[in-house]
mmCIF file of N, CA and C in Angstrom:
data_model
loop_
_atom_site.group_PDB
_atom_site.id
_atom_site.type_symbol
_atom_site.label_atom_id
_atom_site.label_comp_id
_atom_site.label_asym_id
_atom_site.label_seq_id
_atom_site.Cartn_x
_atom_site.Cartn_y
_atom_site.Cartn_z
ATOM 1 N N GLN A 182 -74.674 44.154 34.269
ATOM 2 C CA GLN A 182 -74.268 43.420 35.433
ATOM 3 C C GLN A 182 -75.475 42.821 36.134
ATOM 4 N N VAL A 183 -75.220 41.735 36.821
ATOM 5 C CA VAL A 183 -76.217 41.083 37.651
ATOM 6 C C VAL A 183 -75.667 41.023 39.067
ATOM 7 N N GLN A 184 -76.452 41.501 40.005
ATOM 8 C CA GLN A 184 -76.079 41.432 41.409
ATOM 9 C C GLN A 184 -76.927 40.371 42.101
ATOM 10 N N LEU A 185 -76.280 39.592 42.937
ATOM 11 C CA LEU A 185 -76.940 38.503 43.627
ATOM 12 C C LEU A 185 -76.760 38.675 45.128
ATOM 13 N N VAL A 186 -77.847 38.567 45.855
ATOM 14 C CA VAL A 186 -77.832 38.693 47.302
ATOM 15 C C VAL A 186 -78.405 37.424 47.896
ATOM 16 N N GLU A 187 -77.608 36.750 48.706
ATOM 17 C CA GLU A 187 -77.987 35.481 49.293
ATOM 18 C C GLU A 187 -78.371 35.659 50.755
ATOM 19 N N SER A 188 -79.182 34.743 51.221
ATOM 20 C CA SER A 188 -79.545 34.707 52.623
ATOM 21 C C SER A 188 -80.018 33.302 52.967
ATOM 22 N N GLY A 189 -80.077 33.017 54.247
ATOM 23 C CA GLY A 189 -80.662 31.777 54.703
ATOM 24 C C GLY A 189 -79.712 30.766 55.306
ATOM 25 N N GLY A 190 -78.420 31.015 55.222
ATOM 26 C CA GLY A 190 -77.472 30.076 55.795
ATOM 27 C C GLY A 190 -77.513 30.085 57.306
ATOM 28 N N GLY A 191 -76.861 29.103 57.886
ATOM 29 C CA GLY A 191 -76.819 29.024 59.330
ATOM 30 C C GLY A 191 -76.366 27.671 59.809
ATOM 31 N N LEU A 192 -76.573 27.444 61.078
ATOM 32 C CA LEU A 192 -76.207 26.200 61.737
ATOM 33 C C LEU A 192 -77.450 25.358 61.939
ATOM 34 N N VAL A 193 -77.366 24.106 61.553
ATOM 35 C CA VAL A 193 -78.501 23.208 61.677
ATOM 36 C C VAL A 193 -77.998 21.821 62.032
ATOM 37 N N GLN A 194 -78.792 21.091 62.773
ATOM 38 C CA GLN A 194 -78.437 19.727 63.114
ATOM 39 C C GLN A 194 -78.680 18.787 61.944
ATOM 40 N N ALA A 195 -77.929 17.717 61.915
ATOM 41 C CA ALA A 195 -78.131 16.708 60.888
ATOM 42 C C ALA A 195 -79.584 16.254 60.875
ATOM 43 N N GLY A 196 -80.120 16.128 59.678
ATOM 44 C CA GLY A 196 -81.515 15.776 59.513
ATOM 45 C C GLY A 196 -82.440 16.967 59.393
ATOM 46 N N GLY A 197 -81.929 18.144 59.677
ATOM 47 C CA GLY A 197 -82.727 19.346 59.603
ATOM 48 C C GLY A 197 -82.804 19.911 58.201
ATOM 49 N N SER A 198 -83.425 21.075 58.102
ATOM 50 C CA SER A 198 -83.660 21.712 56.814
ATOM 51 C C SER A 198 -83.302 23.182 56.861
ATOM 52 N N LEU A 199 -82.917 23.701 55.719
ATOM 53 C CA LEU A 199 -82.683 25.118 55.521
ATOM 54 C C LEU A 199 -83.153 25.497 54.128
ATOM 55 N N ARG A 200 -83.554 26.739 53.982
ATOM 56 C CA ARG A 200 -83.872 27.270 52.671
ATOM 57 C C ARG A 200 -82.999 28.486 52.399
ATOM 58 N N LEU A 201 -82.206 28.401 51.348
ATOM 59 C CA LEU A 201 -81.379 29.503 50.920
ATOM 60 C C LEU A 201 -82.115 30.310 49.862
ATOM 61 N N SER A 202 -81.945 31.624 49.918
ATOM 62 C CA SER A 202 -82.575 32.516 48.962
ATOM 63 C C SER A 202 -81.510 33.305 48.217
ATOM 64 N N CYS A 203 -81.790 33.600 46.970
ATOM 65 C CA CYS A 203 -80.893 34.400 46.148
ATOM 66 C C CYS A 203 -81.734 35.347 45.312
ATOM 67 N N ALA A 204 -81.630 36.628 45.614
ATOM 68 C CA ALA A 204 -82.361 37.651 44.879
ATOM 69 C C ALA A 204 -81.441 38.297 43.860
ATOM 70 N N ALA A 205 -81.898 38.357 42.633
ATOM 71 C CA ALA A 205 -81.119 38.928 41.545
ATOM 72 C C ALA A 205 -81.614 40.330 41.212
ATOM 73 N N SER A 206 -80.678 41.199 40.904
ATOM 74 C CA SER A 206 -81.006 42.547 40.468
ATOM 75 C C SER A 206 -80.018 42.976 39.395
ATOM 76 N N GLY A 207 -80.298 44.104 38.776
ATOM 77 C CA GLY A 207 -79.470 44.569 37.682
ATOM 78 C C GLY A 207 -80.094 44.198 36.355
ATOM 79 N N ASN A 208 -79.297 43.627 35.490
ATOM 80 C CA ASN A 208 -79.774 43.221 34.168
ATOM 81 C C ASN A 208 -80.462 41.869 34.255
ATOM 82 N N ILE A 209 -81.579 41.855 34.957
ATOM 83 C CA ILE A 209 -82.251 40.593 35.227
ATOM 84 C C ILE A 209 -82.898 39.995 33.989
ATOM 85 N N PHE A 210 -83.051 40.784 32.955
ATOM 86 C CA PHE A 210 -83.614 40.265 31.714
ATOM 87 C C PHE A 210 -82.538 39.752 30.778
ATOM 88 N N SER A 211 -81.328 39.735 31.237
ATOM 89 C CA SER A 211 -80.216 39.209 30.470
ATOM 90 C C SER A 211 -79.520 38.116 31.269
ATOM 91 N N ILE A 212 -80.296 37.163 31.728
ATOM 92 C CA ILE A 212 -79.780 36.036 32.496
ATOM 93 C C ILE A 212 -80.151 34.748 31.775
ATOM 94 N N ASN A 213 -79.153 33.973 31.461
ATOM 95 C CA ASN A 213 -79.387 32.709 30.786
ATOM 96 C C ASN A 213 -79.744 31.589 31.760
ATOM 97 N N ALA A 214 -79.125 31.631 32.947
ATOM 98 C CA ALA A 214 -79.352 30.565 33.910
ATOM 99 C C ALA A 214 -78.932 31.033 35.294
ATOM 100 N N MET A 215 -79.443 30.359 36.302
ATOM 101 C CA MET A 215 -79.022 30.584 37.670
ATOM 102 C C MET A 215 -78.783 29.243 38.335
ATOM 103 N N GLY A 216 -77.932 29.258 39.328
ATOM 104 C CA GLY A 216 -77.621 28.014 39.996
ATOM 105 C C GLY A 216 -77.065 28.224 41.378
ATOM 106 N N TRP A 217 -76.860 27.111 42.056
ATOM 107 C CA TRP A 217 -76.265 27.081 43.375
ATOM 108 C C TRP A 217 -75.018 26.211 43.343
ATOM 109 N N TYR A 218 -73.935 26.759 43.844
ATOM 110 C CA TYR A 218 -72.697 26.035 44.052
ATOM 111 C C TYR A 218 -72.434 25.922 45.543
ATOM 112 N N ARG A 219 -71.568 25.000 45.889
ATOM 113 C CA ARG A 219 -71.093 24.935 47.267
ATOM 114 C C ARG A 219 -69.625 24.562 47.272
ATOM 115 N N GLN A 220 -68.939 24.992 48.317
ATOM 116 C CA GLN A 220 -67.526 24.692 48.481
ATOM 117 C C GLN A 220 -67.290 24.218 49.908
ATOM 118 N N PRO A 221 -67.190 22.909 50.086
ATOM 119 C CA PRO A 221 -66.871 22.382 51.420
ATOM 120 C C PRO A 221 -65.462 22.772 51.823
ATOM 121 N N PRO A 222 -65.164 22.747 53.116
ATOM 122 C CA PRO A 222 -63.817 23.090 53.566
ATOM 123 C C PRO A 222 -62.765 22.207 52.911
ATOM 124 N N GLY A 223 -61.761 22.835 52.339
ATOM 125 C CA GLY A 223 -60.660 22.108 51.734
ATOM 126 C C GLY A 223 -60.970 21.431 50.416
ATOM 127 N N LYS A 224 -62.143 21.666 49.869
ATOM 128 C CA LYS A 224 -62.523 21.036 48.619
ATOM 129 C C LYS A 224 -62.851 22.081 47.562
ATOM 130 N N GLN A 225 -62.950 21.613 46.332
ATOM 131 C CA GLN A 225 -63.279 22.500 45.229
ATOM 132 C C GLN A 225 -64.764 22.822 45.217
ATOM 133 N N ARG A 226 -65.066 23.937 44.606
ATOM 134 C CA ARG A 226 -66.447 24.335 44.444
ATOM 135 C C ARG A 226 -67.155 23.396 43.481
ATOM 136 N N GLU A 227 -68.374 23.036 43.814
ATOM 137 C CA GLU A 227 -69.128 22.121 42.989
ATOM 138 C C GLU A 227 -70.534 22.649 42.750
ATOM 139 N N LEU A 228 -71.053 22.325 41.596
ATOM 140 C CA LEU A 228 -72.403 22.734 41.241
ATOM 141 C C LEU A 228 -73.405 21.826 41.934
ATOM 142 N N VAL A 229 -74.352 22.432 42.612
ATOM 143 C CA VAL A 229 -75.373 21.689 43.337
ATOM 144 C C VAL A 229 -76.646 21.567 42.516
ATOM 145 N N ALA A 230 -77.100 22.677 41.964
ATOM 146 C CA ALA A 230 -78.331 22.687 41.201
ATOM 147 C C ALA A 230 -78.342 23.898 40.295
ATOM 148 N N SER A 231 -79.084 23.809 39.215
ATOM 149 C CA SER A 231 -79.182 24.921 38.282
ATOM 150 C C SER A 231 -80.543 24.921 37.620
ATOM 151 N N ILE A 232 -80.896 26.075 37.102
ATOM 152 C CA ILE A 232 -82.137 26.214 36.351
ATOM 153 C C ILE A 232 -81.867 27.111 35.154
ATOM 154 N N SER A 233 -82.301 26.681 34.003
ATOM 155 C CA SER A 233 -82.106 27.452 32.790
ATOM 156 C C SER A 233 -83.216 28.475 32.630
ATOM 157 N N SER A 234 -83.016 29.392 31.685
ATOM 158 C CA SER A 234 -84.046 30.386 31.414
ATOM 159 C C SER A 234 -85.338 29.739 30.949
ATOM 160 N N GLY A 235 -85.229 28.557 30.367
ATOM 161 C CA GLY A 235 -86.401 27.826 29.932
ATOM 162 C C GLY A 235 -87.057 27.003 31.021
ATOM 163 N N GLY A 236 -86.463 26.981 32.202
ATOM 164 C CA GLY A 236 -87.060 26.284 33.326
ATOM 165 C C GLY A 236 -86.548 24.885 33.574
ATOM 166 N N THR A 237 -85.553 24.450 32.828
ATOM 167 C CA THR A 237 -84.988 23.128 33.043
ATOM 168 C C THR A 237 -84.125 23.119 34.293
ATOM 169 N N ILE A 238 -84.416 22.219 35.200
ATOM 170 C CA ILE A 238 -83.723 22.131 36.479
ATOM 171 C C ILE A 238 -82.841 20.900 36.503
ATOM 172 N N SER A 239 -81.619 21.084 36.951
ATOM 173 C CA SER A 239 -80.688 19.988 37.145
ATOM 174 C C SER A 239 -80.212 19.994 38.585
ATOM 175 N N VAL A 240 -80.102 18.822 39.171
ATOM 176 C CA VAL A 240 -79.674 18.672 40.554
ATOM 177 C C VAL A 240 -78.580 17.624 40.606
ATOM 178 N N ALA A 241 -77.537 17.905 41.358
ATOM 179 C CA ALA A 241 -76.429 16.977 41.477
ATOM 180 C C ALA A 241 -76.881 15.685 42.140
ATOM 181 N N ASP A 242 -76.276 14.587 41.727
ATOM 182 C CA ASP A 242 -76.647 13.288 42.283
ATOM 183 C C ASP A 242 -76.459 13.232 43.795
ATOM 184 N N SER A 243 -75.463 13.945 44.300
ATOM 185 C CA SER A 243 -75.162 13.891 45.714
ATOM 186 C C SER A 243 -76.266 14.475 46.590
ATOM 187 N N VAL A 244 -77.107 15.311 46.016
ATOM 188 C CA VAL A 244 -78.169 15.942 46.786
ATOM 189 C C VAL A 244 -79.548 15.632 46.239
ATOM 190 N N LYS A 245 -79.613 14.859 45.190
ATOM 191 C CA LYS A 245 -80.896 14.536 44.572
ATOM 192 C C LYS A 245 -81.791 13.800 45.569
ATOM 193 N N GLY A 246 -83.024 14.238 45.615
ATOM 194 C CA GLY A 246 -83.963 13.683 46.567
ATOM 195 C C GLY A 246 -83.983 14.405 47.887
ATOM 196 N N ARG A 247 -83.001 15.253 48.139
ATOM 197 C CA ARG A 247 -82.934 16.021 49.380
ATOM 198 C C ARG A 247 -83.018 17.524 49.138
ATOM 199 N N PHE A 248 -82.378 17.991 48.075
ATOM 200 C CA PHE A 248 -82.357 19.412 47.758
ATOM 201 C C PHE A 248 -83.284 19.687 46.588
ATOM 202 N N ILE A 249 -83.940 20.831 46.630
ATOM 203 C CA ILE A 249 -84.840 21.250 45.574
ATOM 204 C C ILE A 249 -84.529 22.689 45.200
ATOM 205 N N LEU A 250 -84.395 22.951 43.913
ATOM 206 C CA LEU A 250 -84.217 24.314 43.437
ATOM 207 C C LEU A 250 -85.571 24.860 43.018
ATOM 208 N N LEU A 251 -85.896 26.035 43.514
ATOM 209 C CA LEU A 251 -87.155 26.690 43.216
ATOM 210 C C LEU A 251 -86.895 28.077 42.656
ATOM 211 N N ARG A 252 -87.811 28.562 41.853
ATOM 212 C CA ARG A 252 -87.683 29.892 41.264
ATOM 213 C C ARG A 252 -88.990 30.651 41.384
ATOM 214 N N ASP A 253 -88.879 31.900 41.789
ATOM 215 C CA ASP A 253 -90.014 32.805 41.843
ATOM 216 C C ASP A 253 -89.707 33.936 40.873
ATOM 217 N N ASN A 254 -90.264 33.852 39.685
ATOM 218 C CA ASN A 254 -89.962 34.840 38.654
ATOM 219 C C ASN A 254 -90.417 36.246 39.050
ATOM 220 N N ALA A 255 -91.530 36.341 39.746
ATOM 221 C CA ALA A 255 -92.045 37.643 40.144
ATOM 222 C C ALA A 255 -91.087 38.369 41.074
ATOM 223 N N LYS A 256 -90.350 37.624 41.878
ATOM 224 C CA LYS A 256 -89.416 38.208 42.830
ATOM 225 C C LYS A 256 -87.975 38.159 42.348
ATOM 226 N N ASN A 257 -87.763 37.627 41.152
ATOM 227 C CA ASN A 257 -86.409 37.463 40.622
ATOM 228 C C ASN A 257 -85.521 36.743 41.635
ATOM 229 N N THR A 258 -86.054 35.696 42.201
ATOM 230 C CA THR A 258 -85.397 34.997 43.286
ATOM 231 C C THR A 258 -85.395 33.499 43.024
ATOM 232 N N VAL A 259 -84.286 32.874 43.335
ATOM 233 C CA VAL A 259 -84.208 31.424 43.330
ATOM 234 C C VAL A 259 -83.926 30.951 44.743
ATOM 235 N N TYR A 260 -84.386 29.767 45.039
ATOM 236 C CA TYR A 260 -84.244 29.190 46.361
ATOM 237 C C TYR A 260 -83.592 27.822 46.253
ATOM 238 N N LEU A 261 -82.887 27.467 47.280
ATOM 239 C CA LEU A 261 -82.395 26.110 47.427
ATOM 240 C C LEU A 261 -82.966 25.566 48.724
ATOM 241 N N GLN A 262 -83.952 24.702 48.590
ATOM 242 C CA GLN A 262 -84.543 24.053 49.747
ATOM 243 C C GLN A 262 -83.721 22.807 50.060
ATOM 244 N N MET A 263 -83.142 22.780 51.231
ATOM 245 C CA MET A 263 -82.255 21.699 51.632
ATOM 246 C C MET A 263 -82.908 20.927 52.772
ATOM 247 N N ASN A 264 -83.176 19.672 52.518
ATOM 248 C CA ASN A 264 -83.795 18.804 53.501
ATOM 249 C C ASN A 264 -82.860 17.652 53.838
ATOM 250 N N SER A 265 -83.129 17.017 54.965
ATOM 251 C CA SER A 265 -82.341 15.870 55.403
ATOM 252 C C SER A 265 -80.851 16.158 55.328
ATOM 253 N N LEU A 266 -80.458 17.271 55.894
ATOM 254 C CA LEU A 266 -79.077 17.710 55.796
ATOM 255 C C LEU A 266 -78.134 16.752 56.510
ATOM 256 N N LYS A 267 -76.976 16.584 55.913
ATOM 257 C CA LYS A 267 -75.929 15.733 56.446
ATOM 258 C C LYS A 267 -74.694 16.566 56.745
ATOM 259 N N SER A 268 -73.812 16.012 57.558
ATOM 260 C CA SER A 268 -72.598 16.736 57.896
ATOM 261 C C SER A 268 -71.774 17.065 56.658
ATOM 262 N N GLU A 269 -71.802 16.195 55.662
ATOM 263 C CA GLU A 269 -71.045 16.446 54.449
ATOM 264 C C GLU A 269 -71.625 17.562 53.592
ATOM 265 N N ASP A 270 -72.799 18.059 53.954
ATOM 266 C CA ASP A 270 -73.368 19.210 53.269
ATOM 267 C C ASP A 270 -72.782 20.526 53.772
ATOM 268 N N THR A 271 -71.997 20.469 54.821
ATOM 269 C CA THR A 271 -71.373 21.668 55.353
ATOM 270 C C THR A 271 -70.485 22.311 54.294
ATOM 271 N N ALA A 272 -70.742 23.568 54.002
ATOM 272 C CA ALA A 272 -70.016 24.262 52.943
ATOM 273 C C ALA A 272 -70.447 25.715 52.911
ATOM 274 N N VAL A 273 -69.685 26.502 52.177
ATOM 275 C CA VAL A 273 -70.142 27.829 51.794
ATOM 276 C C VAL A 273 -70.940 27.663 50.506
ATOM 277 N N TYR A 274 -72.148 28.128 50.523
ATOM 278 C CA TYR A 274 -73.031 28.013 49.376
ATOM 279 C C TYR A 274 -73.095 29.339 48.639
ATOM 280 N N TYR A 275 -72.961 29.269 47.325
ATOM 281 C CA TYR A 275 -72.945 30.449 46.481
ATOM 282 C C TYR A 275 -74.063 30.391 45.453
ATOM 283 N N CYS A 276 -74.767 31.474 45.336
ATOM 284 C CA CYS A 276 -75.670 31.653 44.214
ATOM 285 C C CYS A 276 -74.861 32.145 43.022
ATOM 286 N N ALA A 277 -75.225 31.707 41.844
ATOM 287 C CA ALA A 277 -74.502 32.088 40.643
ATOM 288 C C ALA A 277 -75.468 32.331 39.496
ATOM 289 N N ALA A 278 -75.046 33.159 38.571
ATOM 290 C CA ALA A 278 -75.853 33.472 37.401
ATOM 291 C C ALA A 278 -74.991 33.499 36.153
ATOM 292 N N ASP A 279 -75.580 33.066 35.075
ATOM 293 C CA ASP A 279 -75.022 33.243 33.747
ATOM 294 C C ASP A 279 -75.605 34.533 33.207
ATOM 295 N N PRO A 280 -74.822 35.622 33.164
ATOM 296 C CA PRO A 280 -75.369 36.936 32.839
ATOM 297 C C PRO A 280 -75.543 37.190 31.344
ATOM 298 N N ARG A 281 -75.477 36.180 30.546
ATOM 299 C CA ARG A 281 -75.693 36.324 29.120
ATOM 300 C C ARG A 281 -77.181 36.317 28.802
ATOM 301 N N PRO A 282 -77.566 36.865 27.660
ATOM 302 C CA PRO A 282 -78.974 36.808 27.281
ATOM 303 C C PRO A 282 -79.463 35.370 27.238
ATOM 304 N N PRO A 283 -80.741 35.179 27.534
ATOM 305 C CA PRO A 283 -81.274 33.818 27.494
ATOM 306 C C PRO A 283 -81.006 33.149 26.159
ATOM 307 N N ARG A 284 -80.658 31.888 26.239
ATOM 308 C CA ARG A 284 -80.329 31.131 25.043
ATOM 309 C C ARG A 284 -80.607 29.660 25.276
ATOM 310 N N ILE A 285 -80.636 28.930 24.182
ATOM 311 C CA ILE A 285 -80.825 27.496 24.258
ATOM 312 C C ILE A 285 -79.473 26.809 24.322
ATOM 313 N N GLY A 286 -79.282 26.018 25.344
ATOM 314 C CA GLY A 286 -78.076 25.225 25.466
ATOM 315 C C GLY A 286 -76.908 25.983 26.058
ATOM 316 N N GLY A 287 -76.244 25.373 27.035
ATOM 317 C CA GLY A 287 -75.030 25.919 27.596
ATOM 318 C C GLY A 287 -75.245 26.889 28.744
ATOM 319 N N MET A 288 -74.395 26.772 29.754
ATOM 320 C CA MET A 288 -74.399 27.677 30.889
ATOM 321 C C MET A 288 -72.968 28.066 31.208
ATOM 322 N N SER A 289 -72.774 29.328 31.532
ATOM 323 C CA SER A 289 -71.465 29.828 31.917
ATOM 324 C C SER A 289 -71.656 30.804 33.066
ATOM 325 N N PHE A 290 -71.485 30.307 34.275
ATOM 326 C CA PHE A 290 -71.729 31.125 35.463
ATOM 327 C C PHE A 290 -70.539 32.030 35.728
ATOM 328 N N SER A 291 -70.788 33.320 35.771
ATOM 329 C CA SER A 291 -69.731 34.290 36.008
ATOM 330 C C SER A 291 -70.127 35.392 36.984
ATOM 331 N N SER A 292 -71.375 35.440 37.406
ATOM 332 C CA SER A 292 -71.815 36.359 38.443
ATOM 333 C C SER A 292 -72.096 35.558 39.695
ATOM 334 N N TRP A 293 -71.629 36.078 40.830
ATOM 335 C CA TRP A 293 -71.677 35.295 42.060
ATOM 336 C C TRP A 293 -72.192 36.115 43.226
ATOM 337 N N GLY A 294 -72.900 35.444 44.103
ATOM 338 C CA GLY A 294 -73.267 36.048 45.361
ATOM 339 C C GLY A 294 -72.102 36.031 46.323
ATOM 340 N N GLN A 295 -72.315 36.582 47.494
ATOM 341 C CA GLN A 295 -71.246 36.699 48.478
ATOM 342 C C GLN A 295 -70.963 35.397 49.204
ATOM 343 N N GLY A 296 -71.845 34.449 49.092
ATOM 344 C CA GLY A 296 -71.699 33.189 49.783
ATOM 345 C C GLY A 296 -72.364 33.216 51.145
ATOM 346 N N THR A 297 -72.922 32.099 51.526
ATOM 347 C CA THR A 297 -73.530 31.967 52.840
ATOM 348 C C THR A 297 -73.132 30.622 53.432
ATOM 349 N N GLN A 298 -72.730 30.646 54.684
ATOM 350 C CA GLN A 298 -72.220 29.448 55.341
ATOM 351 C C GLN A 298 -73.360 28.571 55.816
ATOM 352 N N VAL A 299 -73.281 27.309 55.458
ATOM 353 C CA VAL A 299 -74.187 26.298 55.977
ATOM 354 C C VAL A 299 -73.356 25.297 56.758
ATOM 355 N N THR A 300 -73.655 25.157 58.020
ATOM 356 C CA THR A 300 -72.941 24.228 58.877
ATOM 357 C C THR A 300 -73.923 23.228 59.455
ATOM 358 N N VAL A 301 -73.664 21.967 59.199
ATOM 359 C CA VAL A 301 -74.521 20.896 59.683
ATOM 360 C C VAL A 301 -73.783 20.181 60.803
ATOM 361 N N SER A 302 -74.331 20.237 61.982
ATOM 362 C CA SER A 302 -73.718 19.608 63.139
ATOM 363 C C SER A 302 -74.190 18.168 63.275
ATOM 364 N N SER A 303 -73.379 17.370 63.927
ATOM 365 C CA SER A 303 -73.701 15.969 64.124
ATOM 366 C C SER A 303 -73.630 15.597 65.583
#
């Protein structure tokens, strides 16, 4: 099992910044990928950014240029640095992990953090 603990959410004004943190524990050597999802009110959950075990980072077009995914291997932690926040970024943000052994190609997120609320005021 992989356990994920998130932190960093909160209320911020439009144009502001937040950094979300996700610390992984458990079978941390059996993780293929980690990522960040978000679920705006009344909408489906969407993938924001991900990083593979090989270090390949993908960022959704909707946040590209504003959000950055970072990884600290020593701390088994991934971060989502969110800049230039907009009201449409308001959502519950979830850290996620693919708990399968590292592999080339493909991600299947099935381990989830508890979620952290990000609210952007206007």
